[in-house]
PDB file of C-alpha atoms in Angstrom:
ATOM      1  CA  UNK A1007      11.956 -46.650 -41.861  1.00  0.00           C
ATOM      2  CA  UNK A1008      14.669 -45.805 -39.291  1.00  0.00           C
ATOM      3  CA  UNK A1009      14.300 -42.105 -40.171  1.00  0.00           C
ATOM      4  CA  UNK A1010      10.530 -42.198 -39.687  1.00  0.00           C
ATOM      5  CA  UNK A1011      10.921 -44.083 -36.422  1.00  0.00           C
ATOM      6  CA  UNK A1012      13.469 -41.561 -35.142  1.00  0.00           C
ATOM      7  CA  UNK A1013      11.208 -38.616 -35.971  1.00  0.00           C
ATOM      8  CA  UNK A1014       8.260 -40.217 -34.203  1.00  0.00           C
ATOM      9  CA  UNK A1015      10.389 -40.846 -31.128  1.00  0.00           C
ATOM     10  CA  UNK A1016      11.761 -37.318 -30.885  1.00  0.00           C
ATOM     11  CA  UNK A1017       8.692 -35.358 -32.063  1.00  0.00           C
ATOM     12  CA  UNK A1018       7.130 -35.166 -28.535  1.00  0.00           C
ATOM     13  CA  UNK A1019      10.415 -33.806 -27.193  1.00  0.00           C
ATOM     14  CA  UNK A1020      10.598 -31.182 -29.926  1.00  0.00           C
ATOM     15  CA  UNK A1021       7.027 -30.077 -29.280  1.00  0.00           C
ATOM     16  CA  UNK A1022       7.757 -29.708 -25.580  1.00  0.00           C
ATOM     17  CA  UNK A1023      10.791 -27.444 -26.072  1.00  0.00           C
ATOM     18  CA  UNK A1024       8.878 -24.121 -26.291  1.00  0.00           C
ATOM     19  CA  UNK A1025       7.165 -24.870 -22.973  1.00  0.00           C
ATOM     20  CA  UNK A1026      10.494 -25.649 -21.324  1.00  0.00           C
ATOM     21  CA  UNK A1027      11.989 -22.435 -22.720  1.00  0.00           C
ATOM     22  CA  UNK A1028       9.051 -20.395 -21.389  1.00  0.00           C
ATOM     23  CA  UNK A1029       9.536 -21.859 -17.927  1.00  0.00           C
ATOM     24  CA  UNK A1030      13.197 -20.906 -18.062  1.00  0.00           C
ATOM     25  CA  UNK A1031      12.469 -17.242 -18.791  1.00  0.00           C
ATOM     26  CA  UNK A1032      13.028 -14.807 -15.879  1.00  0.00           C
ATOM     27  CA  UNK A1033       9.943 -13.736 -13.952  1.00  0.00           C
ATOM     28  CA  UNK A1034       8.273 -10.535 -15.109  1.00  0.00           C
ATOM     29  CA  UNK A1035       9.510  -7.467 -13.292  1.00  0.00           C
ATOM     30  CA  UNK A1036       7.180  -5.833 -10.795  1.00  0.00           C
ATOM     31  CA  UNK A1037       5.018  -3.098 -12.354  1.00  0.00           C
ATOM     32  CA  UNK A1038       5.871  -0.714  -9.521  1.00  0.00           C
ATOM     33  CA  UNK A1039       9.186  -0.172  -7.764  1.00  0.00           C
ATOM     34  CA  UNK A1040       8.721   0.160  -4.003  1.00  0.00           C
ATOM     35  CA  UNK A1041      11.304   1.972  -1.868  1.00  0.00           C
ATOM     36  CA  UNK A1042      11.660   2.975   1.796  1.00  0.00           C
ATOM     37  CA  UNK A1043       8.469   1.190   2.836  1.00  0.00           C
ATOM     38  CA  UNK A1044       7.586   1.208   6.534  1.00  0.00           C
ATOM     39  CA  UNK A1045       4.636   1.007   8.899  1.00  0.00           C
ATOM     40  CA  UNK A1046       4.516   3.062  12.058  1.00  0.00           C
ATOM     41  CA  UNK A1047       4.547   0.860  15.178  1.00  0.00           C
ATOM     42  CA  UNK A1048       1.427   0.804  17.333  1.00  0.00           C
ATOM     43  CA  UNK A1049       0.823   0.264  21.033  1.00  0.00           C
ATOM     44  CA  UNK A1050      -1.808  -1.808  22.877  1.00  0.00           C
ATOM     45  CA  UNK A1051      -5.200  -0.144  22.561  1.00  0.00           C
ATOM     46  CA  UNK A1052      -4.251   1.678  19.359  1.00  0.00           C
ATOM     47  CA  UNK A1053      -6.594   0.697  16.544  1.00  0.00           C
ATOM     48  CA  UNK A1054      -5.005   2.337  13.511  1.00  0.00           C
ATOM     49  CA  UNK A1055      -1.675   3.312  11.997  1.00  0.00           C
ATOM     50  CA  UNK A1056      -0.150   4.429   8.724  1.00  0.00           C
ATOM     51  CA  UNK A1057       2.025   2.808   6.077  1.00  0.00           C
ATOM     52  CA  UNK A1058       4.378   4.859   3.921  1.00  0.00           C
ATOM     53  CA  UNK A1059       6.652   4.282   0.925  1.00  0.00           C
ATOM     54  CA  UNK A1060       7.840   5.604  -2.428  1.00  0.00           C
ATOM     55  CA  UNK A1061       6.245   4.144  -5.562  1.00  0.00           C
ATOM     56  CA  UNK A1062       7.648   4.425  -9.100  1.00  0.00           C
ATOM     57  CA  UNK A1063       5.660   2.767 -11.886  1.00  0.00           C
ATOM     58  CA  UNK A1064       7.385   1.518 -15.050  1.00  0.00           C
ATOM     59  CA  UNK A1065       4.179   2.232 -16.998  1.00  0.00           C
ATOM     60  CA  UNK A1066       1.038   4.229 -16.191  1.00  0.00           C
ATOM     61  CA  UNK A1067      -0.622   2.510 -13.242  1.00  0.00           C
ATOM     62  CA  UNK A1068      -3.347   3.250 -10.714  1.00  0.00           C
ATOM     63  CA  UNK A1069      -3.180   2.226  -7.083  1.00  0.00           C
ATOM     64  CA  UNK A1070      -6.689   0.907  -6.404  1.00  0.00           C
ATOM     65  CA  UNK A1071      -6.200  -0.177  -2.814  1.00  0.00           C
ATOM     66  CA  UNK A1072      -4.374  -2.596  -0.588  1.00  0.00           C
ATOM     67  CA  UNK A1073      -4.911  -5.656   1.557  1.00  0.00           C
ATOM     68  CA  UNK A1074      -3.221  -6.917   4.712  1.00  0.00           C
ATOM     69  CA  UNK A1075      -4.063  -9.580   7.278  1.00  0.00           C
ATOM     70  CA  UNK A1076      -2.917  -7.187  10.018  1.00  0.00           C
ATOM     71  CA  UNK A1077      -6.002  -4.944   9.791  1.00  0.00           C
ATOM     72  CA  UNK A1078      -9.710  -5.382   9.194  1.00  0.00           C
ATOM     73  CA  UNK A1079      -9.768  -2.227   7.057  1.00  0.00           C
ATOM     74  CA  UNK A1080      -7.000  -0.912   4.795  1.00  0.00           C
ATOM     75  CA  UNK A1081      -7.461   2.156   2.588  1.00  0.00           C
ATOM     76  CA  UNK A1082      -5.592   4.734   0.544  1.00  0.00           C
ATOM     77  CA  UNK A1083      -5.951   8.126   2.265  1.00  0.00           C
ATOM     78  CA  UNK A1084      -5.057  11.712   1.549  1.00  0.00           C
ATOM     79  CA  UNK A1085      -4.540  14.636   3.884  1.00  0.00           C
ATOM     80  CA  UNK A1086      -4.703  18.244   2.879  1.00  0.00           C
ATOM     81  CA  UNK A1087      -5.250  21.575   4.536  1.00  0.00           C
ATOM     82  CA  UNK A1088      -8.618  23.166   3.776  1.00  0.00           C
ATOM     83  CA  UNK A1089      -8.682  26.626   5.301  1.00  0.00           C
ATOM     84  CA  UNK A1090      -7.327  26.134   8.820  1.00  0.00           C
ATOM     85  CA  UNK A1091      -8.534  22.533   9.101  1.00  0.00           C
ATOM     86  CA  UNK A1092      -6.483  19.481   8.111  1.00  0.00           C
ATOM     87  CA  UNK A1093      -8.789  16.921   6.546  1.00  0.00           C
ATOM     88  CA  UNK A1094      -8.097  13.240   6.001  1.00  0.00           C
ATOM     89  CA  UNK A1095     -10.262  11.027   3.837  1.00  0.00           C
ATOM     90  CA  UNK A1096     -10.208   7.761   1.959  1.00  0.00           C
ATOM     91  CA  UNK A1097      -9.783   8.029  -1.806  1.00  0.00           C
ATOM     92  CA  UNK A1098     -10.856   5.382  -4.347  1.00  0.00           C
ATOM     93  CA  UNK A1099      -7.580   5.394  -6.300  1.00  0.00           C
ATOM     94  CA  UNK A1100      -4.243   7.116  -6.765  1.00  0.00           C
ATOM     95  CA  UNK A1101      -2.595   7.684 -10.157  1.00  0.00           C
ATOM     96  CA  UNK A1102       1.013   6.498 -10.576  1.00  0.00           C
ATOM     97  CA  UNK A1103       2.416   8.162 -13.732  1.00  0.00           C
ATOM     98  CA  UNK A1104       5.097   6.225 -15.609  1.00  0.00           C
ATOM     99  CA  UNK A1105       8.594   7.005 -14.361  1.00  0.00           C
ATOM    100  CA  UNK A1106       7.427   9.503 -11.733  1.00  0.00           C
ATOM    101  CA  UNK A1107       7.972   8.731  -8.044  1.00  0.00           C
ATOM    102  CA  UNK A1108       4.873   9.147  -5.890  1.00  0.00           C
ATOM    103  CA  UNK A1109       5.655   9.441  -2.193  1.00  0.00           C
ATOM    104  CA  UNK A1110       3.211   8.125   0.384  1.00  0.00           C
ATOM    105  CA  UNK A1111       4.099  10.029   3.536  1.00  0.00           C
ATOM    106  CA  UNK A1112       2.616  11.475   6.714  1.00  0.00           C
ATOM    107  CA  UNK A1113       0.723  14.644   5.925  1.00  0.00           C
ATOM    108  CA  UNK A1114      -0.040  13.643   2.320  1.00  0.00           C
ATOM    109  CA  UNK A1115      -1.101  10.510   0.508  1.00  0.00           C
ATOM    110  CA  UNK A1116      -0.608   7.429   2.669  1.00  0.00           C
ATOM    111  CA  UNK A1117      -1.967   3.973   3.399  1.00  0.00           C
ATOM    112  CA  UNK A1118      -4.184   3.647   6.464  1.00  0.00           C
ATOM    113  CA  UNK A1119      -4.488   0.400   8.437  1.00  0.00           C
ATOM    114  CA  UNK A1120      -7.524   0.476  10.720  1.00  0.00           C
ATOM    115  CA  UNK A1121      -9.080  -1.905  13.226  1.00  0.00           C
ATOM    116  CA  UNK A1122      -5.708  -3.535  13.834  1.00  0.00           C
ATOM    117  CA  UNK A1123      -5.947  -7.169  14.865  1.00  0.00           C
ATOM    118  CA  UNK A1124      -2.912  -6.917  17.166  1.00  0.00           C
ATOM    119  CA  UNK A1125      -0.315  -4.276  18.096  1.00  0.00           C
ATOM    120  CA  UNK A1126       2.379  -3.831  15.432  1.00  0.00           C
ATOM    121  CA  UNK A1127       5.762  -4.098  17.111  1.00  0.00           C
ATOM    122  CA  UNK A1128       9.016  -2.533  15.876  1.00  0.00           C
ATOM    123  CA  UNK A1129      11.423  -4.825  14.044  1.00  0.00           C
ATOM    124  CA  UNK A1130       8.611  -7.052  12.768  1.00  0.00           C
ATOM    125  CA  UNK A1131       7.220  -7.247   9.242  1.00  0.00           C
ATOM    126  CA  UNK A1132       3.663  -7.010   7.957  1.00  0.00           C
ATOM    127  CA  UNK A1133       2.472  -8.573   4.689  1.00  0.00           C
ATOM    128  CA  UNK A1134       0.865  -5.948   2.447  1.00  0.00           C
ATOM    129  CA  UNK A1135      -0.535  -6.435  -1.045  1.00  0.00           C
ATOM    130  CA  UNK A1136      -0.804  -3.377  -3.306  1.00  0.00           C
ATOM    131  CA  UNK A1137      -3.757  -3.651  -5.699  1.00  0.00           C
ATOM    132  CA  UNK A1138      -3.002  -1.984  -9.045  1.00  0.00           C
ATOM    133  CA  UNK A1139      -4.620  -1.481 -12.429  1.00  0.00           C
ATOM    134  CA  UNK A1140      -2.714  -0.751 -15.616  1.00  0.00           C
ATOM    135  CA  UNK A1141      -3.769   1.448 -18.548  1.00  0.00           C
ATOM    136  CA  UNK A1142      -5.453  -1.544 -20.248  1.00  0.00           C
ATOM    137  CA  UNK A1143      -7.595  -2.213 -17.202  1.00  0.00           C
ATOM    138  CA  UNK A1144      -5.719  -5.348 -16.160  1.00  0.00           C
ATOM    139  CA  UNK A1145      -5.353  -5.892 -12.443  1.00  0.00           C
ATOM    140  CA  UNK A1146      -1.856  -6.283 -11.021  1.00  0.00           C
ATOM    141  CA  UNK A1147      -0.568  -7.024  -7.534  1.00  0.00           C
ATOM    142  CA  UNK A1148       2.643  -6.309  -5.688  1.00  0.00           C
ATOM    143  CA  UNK A1149       3.323  -8.427  -2.610  1.00  0.00           C
ATOM    144  CA  UNK A1150       5.376  -6.745   0.130  1.00  0.00           C
ATOM    145  CA  UNK A1151       6.769  -7.555   3.544  1.00  0.00           C
ATOM    146  CA  UNK A1152       6.820  -4.100   5.147  1.00  0.00           C
ATOM    147  CA  UNK A1153       8.998  -3.457   8.216  1.00  0.00           C
ATOM    148  CA  UNK A1154       7.435  -1.906  11.305  1.00  0.00           C
ATOM    149  CA  UNK A1155       9.344   0.965  12.930  1.00  0.00           C
ATOM    150  CA  UNK A1156       8.842   3.802  15.377  1.00  0.00           C
ATOM    151  CA  UNK A1157      10.490   6.262  12.973  1.00  0.00           C
ATOM    152  CA  UNK A1158      10.845   6.520   9.189  1.00  0.00           C
ATOM    153  CA  UNK A1159      13.939   5.097   7.492  1.00  0.00           C
ATOM    154  CA  UNK A1160      16.778   7.467   6.630  1.00  0.00           C
ATOM    155  CA  UNK A1161      15.879   9.684   3.715  1.00  0.00           C
ATOM    156  CA  UNK A1162      12.125   9.229   4.095  1.00  0.00           C
ATOM    157  CA  UNK A1163      10.359  12.559   4.602  1.00  0.00           C
ATOM    158  CA  UNK A1164       8.265  13.010   7.720  1.00  0.00           C
ATOM    159  CA  UNK A1165       5.958  15.385   5.877  1.00  0.00           C
ATOM    160  CA  UNK A1166       3.739  17.851   7.657  1.00  0.00           C
ATOM    161  CA  UNK A1167       2.743  15.259  10.226  1.00  0.00           C
ATOM    162  CA  UNK A1168       5.915  15.455  12.277  1.00  0.00           C
ATOM    163  CA  UNK A1169       4.061  17.351  14.970  1.00  0.00           C
ATOM    164  CA  UNK A1170       0.516  17.742  16.260  1.00  0.00           C
ATOM    165  CA  UNK A1171      -2.112  19.396  14.118  1.00  0.00           C
ATOM    166  CA  UNK A1172      -4.997  20.737  16.110  1.00  0.00           C
ATOM    167  CA  UNK A1173      -8.462  20.600  14.639  1.00  0.00           C
ATOM    168  CA  UNK A1174      -8.020  17.843  12.071  1.00  0.00           C
ATOM    169  CA  UNK A1175     -11.249  16.718  10.495  1.00  0.00           C
ATOM    170  CA  UNK A1176     -12.039  13.770   8.305  1.00  0.00           C
ATOM    171  CA  UNK A1177     -13.663  14.961   5.107  1.00  0.00           C
ATOM    172  CA  UNK A1178     -15.994  13.181   2.720  1.00  0.00           C
ATOM    173  CA  UNK A1179     -15.915   9.416   2.765  1.00  0.00           C
ATOM    174  CA  UNK A1180     -15.702   6.851   5.510  1.00  0.00           C
ATOM    175  CA  UNK A1181     -15.262   9.359   8.317  1.00  0.00           C
ATOM    176  CA  UNK A1182     -17.242  12.332   7.048  1.00  0.00           C
ATOM    177  CA  UNK A1183     -17.449  15.139   9.544  1.00  0.00           C
ATOM    178  CA  UNK A1184     -15.574  13.484  12.420  1.00  0.00           C
ATOM    179  CA  UNK A1185     -13.260  16.142  13.783  1.00  0.00           C
ATOM    180  CA  UNK A1186     -10.272  15.344  15.936  1.00  0.00           C
ATOM    181  CA  UNK A1187      -7.091  16.987  17.159  1.00  0.00           C
ATOM    182  CA  UNK A1188      -4.272  14.474  16.744  1.00  0.00           C
ATOM    183  CA  UNK A1189      -0.805  13.468  15.713  1.00  0.00           C
ATOM    184  CA  UNK A1190      -1.017  10.971  12.861  1.00  0.00           C
ATOM    185  CA  UNK A1191      -0.923   7.281  13.540  1.00  0.00           C
ATOM    186  CA  UNK A1192      -2.553   6.436  16.851  1.00  0.00           C
ATOM    187  CA  UNK A1193      -5.746   4.576  16.271  1.00  0.00           C
ATOM    188  CA  UNK A1194      -8.963   5.511  14.667  1.00  0.00           C
ATOM    189  CA  UNK A1195     -12.043   4.142  16.384  1.00  0.00           C
ATOM    190  CA  UNK A1196     -14.654   3.592  13.731  1.00  0.00           C
ATOM    191  CA  UNK A1197     -17.079   1.542  15.798  1.00  0.00           C
ATOM    192  CA  UNK A1198     -18.224   4.541  17.851  1.00  0.00           C
ATOM    193  CA  UNK A1199     -17.291   7.200  15.264  1.00  0.00           C
ATOM    194  CA  UNK A1200     -14.684   8.717  17.528  1.00  0.00           C
ATOM    195  CA  UNK A1201     -10.986   9.087  16.969  1.00  0.00           C
ATOM    196  CA  UNK A1202      -8.375   8.731  19.651  1.00  0.00           C
ATOM    197  CA  UNK A1203      -5.057  10.505  19.590  1.00  0.00           C
ATOM    198  CA  UNK A1204      -2.874   8.915  16.931  1.00  0.00           C
ATOM    199  CA  UNK A1205       0.345   9.140  15.020  1.00  0.00           C
ATOM    200  CA  UNK A1206       1.041   8.016  11.496  1.00  0.00           C
TER     201      UNK A1206
END
């Protein structure tokens, strides 16, 4: 009888051990390594700016979008030269091959924050959530606190947007056919379909 009594007393503890062990396991590593992330500072009256970083996925991933409380609209954009016109447009997704670093930079792929809710000041941080999908179709998220700066961090390429590019034109998508001469980053105005001068 003492043996049976002892087993009954300790059985609930034994059954609970796997759950305790699971809780003690280290948290899963992020599906994407994020380096040199920054958002270009804005000024009062500026409605849009760019966010840039280097992304390296540990497995095949797709960047589906992003979210931030700092802007009413946040999209993945690309810029490329078509003839003598630089076009910028929103894209639905961006492939992140396993082990290959994808750089989001001015003049190429980047994240666009539009309809800013307040000016983004240097030496502050902005919460940004990257929305990802893995090869199995499962959705993943990476939560970031991205620093705001007037210039990119050391080692981060400025890309082709380091100077003005006359005659830029938004291509297909949200801003189809809206031409504008600008430096990247100083606010898009989507309400009246015009674009002010901006820098990414």
